Coordinates of C-alpha atoms in Angstrom, one line a residue:
X19 CA -13.9 -6.1 17.0
X20 CA -13.3 -7.3 13.5
X21 CA -12.4 -5.4 10.3
X22 CA -15.7 -6.4 8.8
X23 CA -17.6 -4.9 11.8
X24 CA -15.7 -1.6 11.4
X25 CA -16.4 -1.7 7.6
X26 CA -20.1 -2.1 8.2
X27 CA -20.3 0.5 10.9
X28 CA -18.5 3.2 8.9
X29 CA -19.3 2.0 5.4
X30 CA -20.5 5.3 4.0
X31 CA -17.4 7.3 5.0
X32 CA -15.1 4.5 3.9
X33 CA -16.9 4.1 0.6
X34 CA -16.6 7.9 -0.2
X35 CA -12.9 7.9 0.7
X36 CA -12.1 4.8 -1.5
X37 CA -14.1 6.1 -4.5
X38 CA -11.9 9.2 -4.5
X39 CA -8.8 7.0 -4.3
X40 CA -10.0 5.0 -7.4
X41 CA -10.7 8.1 -9.4
X42 CA -7.4 9.7 -8.5
X43 CA -5.3 6.7 -9.4
X44 CA -7.2 5.6 -12.5
X45 CA -6.4 9.1 -13.9
X46 CA -2.8 8.8 -12.7
X47 CA -2.2 5.4 -14.4
X48 CA -3.7 6.7 -17.6
X49 CA -1.3 9.6 -17.8
X50 CA 1.8 7.9 -19.3
X51 CA -0.3 6.5 -22.1
X52 CA -1.6 10.0 -22.8
X53 CA 1.7 11.7 -22.5
X54 CA 3.5 9.5 -25.0
X55 CA 1.4 10.9 -28.0
X56 CA 2.2 14.4 -26.7
X57 CA 5.9 13.7 -27.1
X58 CA 5.5 12.3 -30.6
X59 CA 3.2 15.2 -31.6
X60 CA 5.8 17.7 -30.3
X61 CA 8.6 16.0 -32.2
X62 CA 6.6 16.1 -35.4
X63 CA 5.5 19.7 -35.0
X64 CA 7.8 20.9 -37.8
X65 CA 6.0 18.6 -40.3
X66 CA 2.5 18.6 -38.8
X67 CA 0.2 21.6 -38.1
X68 CA 0.3 22.9 -34.6
X69 CA -3.3 21.9 -34.1
X70 CA -2.1 18.3 -34.3
X71 CA -0.5 18.8 -30.8
X72 CA -3.7 20.2 -29.2
X73 CA -5.7 17.0 -28.9
X74 CA -3.2 14.8 -27.1
X75 CA -2.1 17.7 -25.0
X76 CA -5.6 18.5 -24.0
X77 CA -6.3 14.8 -23.0
X78 CA -3.1 14.7 -20.9
X79 CA -3.9 18.0 -19.2
X80 CA -7.4 16.7 -18.4
X81 CA -6.1 13.6 -16.8
X82 CA -3.5 15.5 -14.9
X83 CA -6.2 17.9 -13.6
X84 CA -8.5 15.1 -12.5
X85 CA -5.7 13.4 -10.6
X86 CA -4.6 16.7 -8.9
X87 CA -8.1 18.0 -8.0
X88 CA -9.5 14.7 -6.7
X89 CA -6.2 14.0 -4.9
X90 CA -6.4 17.4 -3.1
X91 CA -10.0 16.8 -2.1
X92 CA -9.3 13.3 -0.8
X93 CA -6.5 14.5 1.5
X94 CA -8.9 16.9 3.2
X95 CA -12.0 14.6 3.3
X96 CA -9.9 11.6 4.6
X97 CA -9.0 13.4 7.9
X98 CA -12.7 14.3 8.6
X99 CA -13.8 10.7 8.1
X100 CA -11.0 8.8 9.9
X101 CA -10.6 11.1 12.9
X102 CA -14.2 10.5 13.8
X103 CA -13.7 6.8 13.2
X104 CA -10.9 6.7 15.7
X105 CA -12.9 8.5 18.4
X106 CA -15.7 5.9 18.0
X107 CA -13.3 3.0 18.0
X108 CA -11.4 4.2 21.1
X109 CA -14.8 4.5 22.9
X110 CA -15.7 0.9 21.9
X111 CA -12.4 -0.4 23.2
X112 CA -12.8 1.5 26.5
X113 CA -16.3 0.3 27.0
X114 CA -15.4 -3.3 26.2
X115 CA -12.4 -3.2 28.5
X116 CA -14.6 -1.9 31.3
X117 CA -17.0 -4.8 30.8
X118 CA -14.2 -7.3 30.8
X119 CA -12.4 -5.6 33.8
X120 CA -9.1 -5.4 32.0
X121 CA -6.2 -3.6 33.7
X122 CA -5.5 0.1 32.9
X123 CA -2.3 -0.9 31.2
X124 CA -4.0 -3.3 28.8
X125 CA -6.9 -0.9 28.1
X126 CA -4.5 2.0 27.2
X127 CA -2.2 -0.3 25.2
X128 CA -5.1 -1.7 23.2
X129 CA -6.6 1.7 22.6
X130 CA -3.2 2.7 21.1
X131 CA -3.1 -0.5 19.0
X132 CA -6.6 0.2 17.8
X133 CA -5.2 3.3 16.1
X134 CA -3.8 0.8 13.6
X135 CA -7.3 0.2 12.4
X136 CA -7.5 3.8 11.3
X137 CA -4.1 3.7 9.8
X138 CA -5.2 0.6 7.9
X139 CA -8.3 2.1 6.4
X140 CA -6.9 5.6 5.9
X141 CA -3.5 4.6 4.4
X142 CA -3.1 0.9 3.8
X143 CA -6.4 0.2 2.1
X144 CA -5.9 3.1 -0.3
X145 CA -2.3 2.0 -0.8
X146 CA -3.5 -1.5 -1.7
X147 CA -6.0 0.0 -4.2
X148 CA -3.2 2.1 -5.6
X149 CA -0.9 -0.8 -6.1
X150 CA -3.7 -3.0 -7.6
X151 CA -4.6 -0.1 -10.1
X152 CA -0.9 0.5 -10.8
X153 CA 0.1 -3.2 -11.4
X154 CA -3.1 -4.1 -13.3
X155 CA -3.1 -0.8 -15.2
X156 CA 0.5 -1.3 -16.2
X157 CA 0.0 -4.9 -17.4
X158 CA -3.0 -3.8 -19.5
X159 CA -1.3 -0.8 -20.9
X160 CA 1.9 -2.7 -21.8
X161 CA -0.2 -5.3 -23.6
X162 CA -1.3 -2.6 -26.0
X163 CA 2.3 -1.9 -26.9
X164 CA 3.5 -5.5 -27.0
X165 CA 1.9 -8.5 -25.5
X166 CA 5.3 -10.1 -24.8
X167 CA 6.2 -7.3 -22.4
X168 CA 3.0 -7.7 -20.5
X169 CA 3.3 -11.5 -20.4
X170 CA 6.8 -11.2 -19.0
X171 CA 5.5 -8.9 -16.2
X172 CA 2.6 -11.3 -15.5
X173 CA 4.7 -14.4 -15.2
X174 CA 7.3 -12.8 -13.0
X175 CA 4.6 -12.1 -10.5
X176 CA 4.5 -15.9 -9.7
X177 CA 7.9 -16.1 -7.9
X178 CA 7.1 -12.7 -6.3
X179 CA 3.8 -14.1 -4.8
X180 CA 5.7 -17.1 -3.5
X181 CA 8.3 -14.9 -1.9
X182 CA 5.6 -12.8 -0.3
X183 CA 3.7 -15.8 1.0
X184 CA 6.8 -17.1 2.8
X185 CA 7.4 -13.6 4.2
X186 CA 3.8 -13.5 5.5
X187 CA 4.1 -16.9 7.3
X188 CA 7.3 -15.8 9.1
X189 CA 6.1 -12.4 10.0
X190 CA 2.7 -13.5 11.5
X191 CA 4.2 -15.1 14.6
X192 CA 6.7 -12.2 15.0
X193 CA 3.9 -9.6 14.9
X194 CA 2.1 -11.5 17.6
X195 CA 5.2 -11.5 19.8
X196 CA 5.6 -7.7 19.3
X197 CA 2.0 -7.0 20.4
X198 CA 2.3 -9.4 23.4
X199 CA 5.1 -7.2 24.6
X200 CA 3.5 -3.9 23.8
X201 CA 0.5 -4.7 26.0
X202 CA 2.8 -4.3 29.1
X203 CA 4.4 -1.0 28.1
X204 CA 2.4 1.1 30.6
X205 CA 3.3 -1.3 33.4
X206 CA 7.0 -0.8 32.6
X207 CA 6.7 2.9 32.9
X208 CA 4.7 2.6 36.1
X209 CA 7.8 1.0 37.7
X210 CA 9.7 4.2 37.1
X211 CA 12.8 2.1 36.7
X212 CA 14.9 3.3 33.7
X213 CA 16.8 0.0 33.5
X214 CA 13.6 -2.0 33.3
X215 CA 12.2 0.3 30.7
X216 CA 15.4 0.0 28.7
X217 CA 15.4 -3.8 29.0
X218 CA 11.7 -3.8 27.9
X219 CA 12.4 -2.0 24.7
X220 CA 15.5 -4.1 24.0
X221 CA 13.3 -7.2 24.3
X222 CA 10.6 -5.5 22.1
X223 CA 13.3 -4.8 19.4
X224 CA 14.2 -8.5 18.9
X225 CA 11.1 -9.6 17.0
X226 CA 10.9 -6.2 15.3
X227 CA 14.5 -6.7 14.0
X228 CA 13.6 -10.2 12.8
X229 CA 10.6 -8.7 10.9
X230 CA 13.0 -6.1 9.3
X231 CA 15.4 -8.9 8.3
X232 CA 12.6 -10.9 6.6
X233 CA 11.4 -7.7 4.9
X234 CA 14.9 -7.0 3.6
X235 CA 15.2 -10.5 2.2
X236 CA 11.8 -10.3 0.6
X237 CA 12.7 -6.9 -0.9
X238 CA 15.9 -8.3 -2.4
X239 CA 14.2 -11.3 -3.9
X240 CA 11.5 -9.2 -5.5
X241 CA 14.1 -6.8 -6.9
X242 CA 15.9 -9.7 -8.5
X243 CA 12.8 -11.0 -10.3
X244 CA 12.0 -7.5 -11.4
X245 CA 15.5 -7.2 -13.0
X246 CA 14.4 -10.0 -15.3
X247 CA 11.6 -7.9 -16.5
X248 CA 14.0 -5.1 -17.5
X249 CA 16.1 -7.5 -19.6
X250 CA 13.0 -8.8 -21.4
X251 CA 11.7 -5.2 -22.1
X252 CA 15.1 -4.1 -23.4
X253 CA 15.2 -7.0 -25.8
X254 CA 11.6 -6.6 -27.0
X255 CA 11.6 -2.8 -27.2
X256 CA 15.0 -2.4 -28.9
X257 CA 15.6 -5.5 -30.9
X258 CA 12.1 -6.6 -31.9
X259 CA 9.9 -3.5 -32.1
X260 CA 10.3 -0.2 -33.8
X261 CA 8.7 2.0 -31.1
X262 CA 8.4 5.8 -31.4
X263 CA 10.0 8.1 -28.8
X264 CA 6.6 8.6 -27.1
X265 CA 5.9 4.9 -27.0
X266 CA 9.3 4.2 -25.4
X267 CA 8.5 6.8 -22.7
X268 CA 5.1 5.3 -22.0
X269 CA 6.6 1.7 -21.8
X270 CA 9.4 2.8 -19.4
X271 CA 6.9 4.7 -17.3
X272 CA 4.6 1.6 -17.0
X273 CA 7.6 -0.7 -16.3
X274 CA 8.7 1.6 -13.4
X275 CA 5.2 1.7 -12.1
X276 CA 5.0 -2.1 -12.1
X277 CA 8.4 -2.4 -10.4
X278 CA 7.8 0.2 -7.7
X279 CA 4.3 -1.1 -6.9
X280 CA 5.5 -4.8 -6.7
X281 CA 8.4 -4.0 -4.4
X282 CA 6.0 -2.3 -2.0
X283 CA 3.9 -5.4 -1.5
X284 CA 5.9 -6.9 1.4
X285 CA 5.5 -3.7 3.4
X286 CA 1.7 -3.7 2.8
X287 CA 1.5 -7.3 3.8
X288 CA 3.4 -6.6 7.1
X289 CA 0.7 -4.0 8.0
X290 CA -2.1 -6.5 7.1
X291 CA -0.5 -9.2 9.3
X292 CA -0.2 -6.8 12.2
X293 CA -3.8 -5.7 11.9
X294 CA -5.1 -9.3 11.8
X295 CA -3.3 -9.9 15.1
X296 CA -4.8 -6.8 16.7
X297 CA -8.2 -7.7 15.4
X298 CA -8.0 -11.1 17.0
X299 CA -7.0 -9.6 20.4
X300 CA -9.9 -7.1 20.4
X301 CA -12.3 -9.8 19.3
X302 CA -11.1 -12.1 22.1
X303 CA -12.0 -9.3 24.6
X304 CA -15.6 -9.2 23.3
X305 CA -15.9 -13.0 23.4

């Protein structure tokens, strides 16, 4: 079983779910740019007619409404789509295991692991789209304010990508070790020996702790490079440009969006690495 096979089999439901994600987050990333003019219009209300405030306020409210309504619909529709997907995938795993004459422990464990396919499509793929929209949207939006800010953000992604690549290489082997151990979890409980169960989970914790350590290191490195962005933005925004209050709000909002999205990348990569290993195991069953 491969991700591509699942994508083909459930392409309509996944497509609907992901289109809703895109609409929701495109509206969300546009909100700071729309809210900045609202601030400026409000500060100028004493010297400008009140109607001057209505247009930017209406645009921002419209974007907020799209983000909220589509987001609410998506959270309901997602469950309907992905719960059915899991039922079908679990049945495929059970049928394949029966054909391959796998043990009950392996079958049950791989059915549990296959749940990560649903988690990947329901949560991780939307999260990847969200981060792509957030990072790309922030870079484009910042370029409209000052190309130097956007350029600083773009170049700082190079060391971030290198850090994440090193993290991925280290975590791949550790994830495989975790799944090797997890496939014997039911056998451990079948022994009804509390000490063996305890020893099993202590052994399972070793690669998981190493994954956490590498994740902590990657997070720290990413945060360091993002600090450089703040220094550049402070210099450009305060010393070189004469931004309005609304512009400063929008710039800070986009900088925070870029930072929070970038620091989340190692966690997304860990989920992708785990899923690749699970996919390889299930594909080996079919072969």
